[in-house]
């Protein structure tokens, strides 16, 4: 993944070898039509397009030879040009970056775009250009060569504006990088190393609780979940507090670096993919970094609750009773409902500082995927916080769906021996909402709080689409940064 250089020109450059010209195709009244721009398309007669299998299907790309050994890349915009939304331009940008990797330079002329649409296109290109090869042997890697993009547009972006777009997309891409790491490499202590390395040169303060400090300060949830692993748990607090900040946003992330289920062990098939269980923490971490890089006038505190959930002779047992940071006791009936235990500590700690808004982000329940599929995050919480997050997601172009927190579901977590149980054995109804009800216990009612269950969209098991790659997706970073932006501009 190289850093991309963008330039803007009111007219297209001349055709030359290896230069790819991206044009849009739509299909008003059932005949293919190219977007009107400044690229010479005289060699593309209309009937030829159909014969060449060019399609207006959204995101489809057909490459055709152009004069002087240049190439046309015709990208489908759907039937009607006027139905292409701002978010669609972000997706188109992603498809362009993913499909034109073998070119170093691309000219993009999708007709007249306004500044917001152009920004979405740039974001999409930067997100779509993400690649993760892990430990693949180098000879099997076809890395993107894309380096220069000329956007044919009357719009201009200053170097500062481009840097800001990049700060945001970089945070999303770094979230993917962290989340895609295998769990033998990323564990609580190595996650902490990533954090301390990344904040160098940024006005961000990091505090780390190791297992001793966690015990001393009463973080019984993080400790209990982490105690089955030879790699001990950590809590990380990361603070960005610019001078004059009036509002305070707290982000609490579930950071289970691997979730075996603990003694309530997961079956083999369900354990695969549980490296993604630290996505919430990675998301909160990178959102704080982006907010700091953008210099938003708001205080942000990230709370990363890091533990590895393993079965062993030192692991917590079903039937254990633990004490959370805020003093409440929890009867642990299923050690696989561990996310809520670490978040209970994180939420308690966040609430002590009385921020203006707390948002927690977690791959909390498989039930979230049953309810909402794999593209929508579930949003729960106090209504003003839910509205703020909903609005931020719409502005950022991310998918989430507000869900209720029915009061009667709280009573099923009543325990005979503790203040609350972490599950009700045998209950499958409303699993995502029960998770939300549990977390609600650890936030005082007067603090606006929202809970994002990202079990579905955190990772993409299918093939890439739009700007979303296979594997880790980096969802909700853009929404959280947008929420911070809105908070900092509303008095
Ligand atoms: N990390 C899982 C949730 C999950 C499942 C995320 C599938 C992504 C895909 C979580 O810790 C978990 O195991 N939840 C249990 C809760 C249950 C025991 C109440 C679940 O969903 O089965
Ligand atoms: Mn679990
Ligand atoms: Zn989990």
mmCIF file of N, CA and C in Angstrom, residues 39-88:
data_model
loop_
_atom_site.group_PDB
_atom_site.id
_atom_site.type_symbol
_atom_site.label_atom_id
_atom_site.label_comp_id
_atom_site.label_asym_id
_atom_site.label_seq_id
_atom_site.Cartn_x
_atom_site.Cartn_y
_atom_site.Cartn_z
ATOM 1 N N UNK A 39 -12.543 13.534 -21.766
ATOM 2 C CA UNK A 39 -11.726 12.492 -22.411
ATOM 3 C C UNK A 39 -12.286 12.226 -23.808
ATOM 4 N N UNK A 40 -11.416 12.117 -24.784
ATOM 5 C CA UNK A 40 -11.843 11.844 -26.154
ATOM 6 C C UNK A 40 -12.333 10.392 -26.246
ATOM 7 N N UNK A 41 -13.613 10.220 -26.570
ATOM 8 C CA UNK A 41 -14.168 8.862 -26.627
ATOM 9 C C UNK A 41 -14.604 8.497 -28.046
ATOM 10 N N UNK A 42 -14.047 9.224 -29.027
ATOM 11 C CA UNK A 42 -14.503 8.986 -30.401
ATOM 12 C C UNK A 42 -14.232 7.556 -30.874
ATOM 13 N N UNK A 43 -13.229 6.898 -30.266
ATOM 14 C CA UNK A 43 -12.951 5.521 -30.703
ATOM 15 C C UNK A 43 -13.920 4.515 -30.069
ATOM 16 N N UNK A 44 -14.790 4.986 -29.215
ATOM 17 C CA UNK A 44 -15.749 4.071 -28.560
ATOM 18 C C UNK A 44 -17.157 4.291 -29.119
ATOM 19 N N UNK A 45 -17.430 3.716 -30.300
ATOM 20 C CA UNK A 45 -18.767 3.878 -30.869
ATOM 21 C C UNK A 45 -19.778 3.153 -29.986
ATOM 22 N N UNK A 46 -20.979 3.636 -29.957
ATOM 23 C CA UNK A 46 -21.952 3.140 -28.988
ATOM 24 C C UNK A 46 -22.259 1.639 -29.120
ATOM 25 N N UNK A 47 -22.484 1.160 -30.338
ATOM 26 C CA UNK A 47 -22.832 -0.268 -30.484
ATOM 27 C C UNK A 47 -21.682 -1.171 -30.057
ATOM 28 N N UNK A 48 -20.475 -0.661 -30.159
ATOM 29 C CA UNK A 48 -19.317 -1.432 -29.728
ATOM 30 C C UNK A 48 -19.401 -1.776 -28.240
ATOM 31 N N UNK A 49 -19.911 -0.846 -27.467
ATOM 32 C CA UNK A 49 -19.929 -1.041 -26.009
ATOM 33 C C UNK A 49 -20.657 -2.320 -25.634
ATOM 34 N N UNK A 50 -21.840 -2.513 -26.224
ATOM 35 C CA UNK A 50 -22.590 -3.727 -25.903
ATOM 36 C C UNK A 50 -21.836 -4.980 -26.348
ATOM 37 N N UNK A 51 -21.263 -4.900 -27.525
ATOM 38 C CA UNK A 51 -20.518 -6.065 -28.018
ATOM 39 C C UNK A 51 -19.318 -6.391 -27.126
ATOM 40 N N UNK A 52 -18.810 -5.370 -26.496
ATOM 41 C CA UNK A 52 -17.635 -5.573 -25.638
ATOM 42 C C UNK A 52 -18.013 -5.918 -24.200
ATOM 43 N N UNK A 53 -19.303 -6.222 -24.013
ATOM 44 C CA UNK A 53 -19.795 -6.587 -22.682
ATOM 45 C C UNK A 53 -19.650 -5.478 -21.651
ATOM 46 N N UNK A 54 -19.627 -4.239 -22.109
ATOM 47 C CA UNK A 54 -19.618 -3.125 -21.159
ATOM 48 C C UNK A 54 -20.971 -3.110 -20.469
ATOM 49 N N UNK A 55 -20.959 -2.841 -19.188
ATOM 50 C CA UNK A 55 -22.210 -2.866 -18.439
ATOM 51 C C UNK A 55 -22.311 -1.634 -17.552
ATOM 52 N N UNK A 56 -23.562 -1.220 -17.326
ATOM 53 C CA UNK A 56 -23.789 -0.101 -16.418
ATOM 54 C C UNK A 56 -24.011 -0.594 -14.996
ATOM 55 N N UNK A 57 -23.906 -1.892 -14.817
ATOM 56 C CA UNK A 57 -24.085 -2.475 -13.483
ATOM 57 C C UNK A 57 -23.133 -1.775 -12.510
ATOM 58 N N UNK A 58 -23.682 -1.336 -11.391
ATOM 59 C CA UNK A 58 -22.907 -0.542 -10.456
ATOM 60 C C UNK A 58 -21.584 -1.234 -10.107
ATOM 61 N N UNK A 59 -20.490 -0.492 -10.251
ATOM 62 C CA UNK A 59 -19.168 -0.987 -9.845
ATOM 63 C C UNK A 59 -18.496 -1.938 -10.833
ATOM 64 N N UNK A 60 -19.226 -2.387 -11.887
ATOM 65 C CA UNK A 60 -18.568 -3.309 -12.820
ATOM 66 C C UNK A 60 -17.556 -2.509 -13.629
ATOM 67 N N UNK A 61 -16.435 -3.126 -13.976
ATOM 68 C CA UNK A 61 -15.408 -2.405 -14.728
ATOM 69 C C UNK A 61 -15.012 -3.196 -15.978
ATOM 70 N N UNK A 62 -15.024 -2.531 -17.130
ATOM 71 C CA UNK A 62 -14.571 -3.158 -18.369
ATOM 72 C C UNK A 62 -13.395 -2.347 -18.897
ATOM 73 N N UNK A 63 -12.314 -3.039 -19.232
ATOM 74 C CA UNK A 63 -11.137 -2.331 -19.768
ATOM 75 C C UNK A 63 -11.078 -2.508 -21.279
ATOM 76 N N UNK A 64 -10.834 -1.408 -21.990
ATOM 77 C CA UNK A 64 -10.803 -1.426 -23.453
ATOM 78 C C UNK A 64 -9.582 -0.629 -23.906
ATOM 79 N N UNK A 65 -8.915 -1.113 -24.952
ATOM 80 C CA UNK A 65 -7.747 -0.388 -25.459
ATOM 81 C C UNK A 65 -8.140 1.004 -25.942
ATOM 82 N N UNK A 66 -7.319 1.986 -25.651
ATOM 83 C CA UNK A 66 -7.548 3.366 -26.085
ATOM 84 C C UNK A 66 -6.400 3.778 -27.003
ATOM 85 N N UNK A 67 -6.511 4.924 -27.695
ATOM 86 C CA UNK A 67 -5.423 5.353 -28.595
ATOM 87 C C UNK A 67 -4.078 5.461 -27.874
ATOM 88 N N UNK A 68 -3.017 5.364 -28.618
ATOM 89 C CA UNK A 68 -1.638 5.498 -28.093
ATOM 90 C C UNK A 68 -1.315 4.524 -26.966
ATOM 91 N N UNK A 69 -1.872 3.316 -27.031
ATOM 92 C CA UNK A 69 -1.618 2.282 -26.016
ATOM 93 C C UNK A 69 -2.096 2.663 -24.615
ATOM 94 N N UNK A 70 -2.974 3.620 -24.555
ATOM 95 C CA UNK A 70 -3.625 3.917 -23.271
ATOM 96 C C UNK A 70 -4.789 2.939 -23.106
ATOM 97 N N UNK A 71 -5.470 2.993 -21.973
ATOM 98 C CA UNK A 71 -6.580 2.065 -21.696
ATOM 99 C C UNK A 71 -7.778 2.848 -21.164
ATOM 100 N N UNK A 72 -8.961 2.470 -21.641
ATOM 101 C CA UNK A 72 -10.186 2.999 -21.021
ATOM 102 C C UNK A 72 -10.627 1.990 -19.953
ATOM 103 N N UNK A 73 -11.066 2.477 -18.826
ATOM 104 C CA UNK A 73 -11.722 1.602 -17.843
ATOM 105 C C UNK A 73 -13.119 2.174 -17.644
ATOM 106 N N UNK A 74 -14.122 1.405 -18.106
ATOM 107 C CA UNK A 74 -15.495 1.914 -18.046
ATOM 108 C C UNK A 74 -16.175 1.330 -16.817
ATOM 109 N N UNK A 75 -16.566 2.199 -15.915
ATOM 110 C CA UNK A 75 -17.141 1.723 -14.651
ATOM 111 C C UNK A 75 -18.645 1.993 -14.596
ATOM 112 N N UNK A 76 -19.388 0.958 -14.225
ATOM 113 C CA UNK A 76 -20.840 1.071 -14.168
ATOM 114 C C UNK A 76 -21.305 1.975 -13.037
ATOM 115 N N UNK A 77 -22.237 2.879 -13.375
ATOM 116 C CA UNK A 77 -22.778 3.806 -12.364
ATOM 117 C C UNK A 77 -24.234 3.465 -12.058
ATOM 118 N N UNK A 78 -24.717 2.364 -12.617
ATOM 119 C CA UNK A 78 -26.139 2.040 -12.471
ATOM 120 C C UNK A 78 -26.910 2.669 -13.609
ATOM 121 N N UNK A 79 -28.239 2.493 -13.554
ATOM 122 C CA UNK A 79 -29.060 2.978 -14.666
ATOM 123 C C UNK A 79 -29.062 4.499 -14.751
ATOM 124 N N UNK A 80 -29.426 5.107 -13.653
ATOM 125 C CA UNK A 80 -29.656 6.552 -13.709
ATOM 126 C C UNK A 80 -28.580 7.334 -12.968
ATOM 127 N N UNK A 81 -27.981 8.227 -13.697
ATOM 128 C CA UNK A 81 -26.907 9.041 -13.145
ATOM 129 C C UNK A 81 -27.359 9.804 -11.906
ATOM 130 N N UNK A 82 -28.604 10.277 -11.933
ATOM 131 C CA UNK A 82 -29.033 11.124 -10.817
ATOM 132 C C UNK A 82 -29.283 10.321 -9.541
ATOM 133 N N UNK A 83 -29.272 9.006 -9.666
ATOM 134 C CA UNK A 83 -29.456 8.183 -8.461
ATOM 135 C C UNK A 83 -28.142 7.826 -7.768
ATOM 136 N N UNK A 84 -27.030 8.246 -8.346
ATOM 137 C CA UNK A 84 -25.735 7.935 -7.733
ATOM 138 C C UNK A 84 -25.555 8.832 -6.506
ATOM 139 N N UNK A 85 -25.441 8.217 -5.332
ATOM 140 C CA UNK A 85 -25.331 8.998 -4.093
ATOM 141 C C UNK A 85 -23.872 9.303 -3.780
ATOM 142 N N UNK A 86 -23.681 10.180 -2.803
ATOM 143 C CA UNK A 86 -22.316 10.480 -2.354
ATOM 144 C C UNK A 86 -21.613 9.204 -1.911
ATOM 145 N N UNK A 87 -22.314 8.365 -1.136
ATOM 146 C CA UNK A 87 -21.709 7.100 -0.680
ATOM 147 C C UNK A 87 -21.332 6.223 -1.860
ATOM 148 N N UNK A 88 -22.156 6.266 -2.915
ATOM 149 C CA UNK A 88 -21.843 5.481 -4.115
ATOM 150 C C UNK A 88 -20.500 5.910 -4.709
#
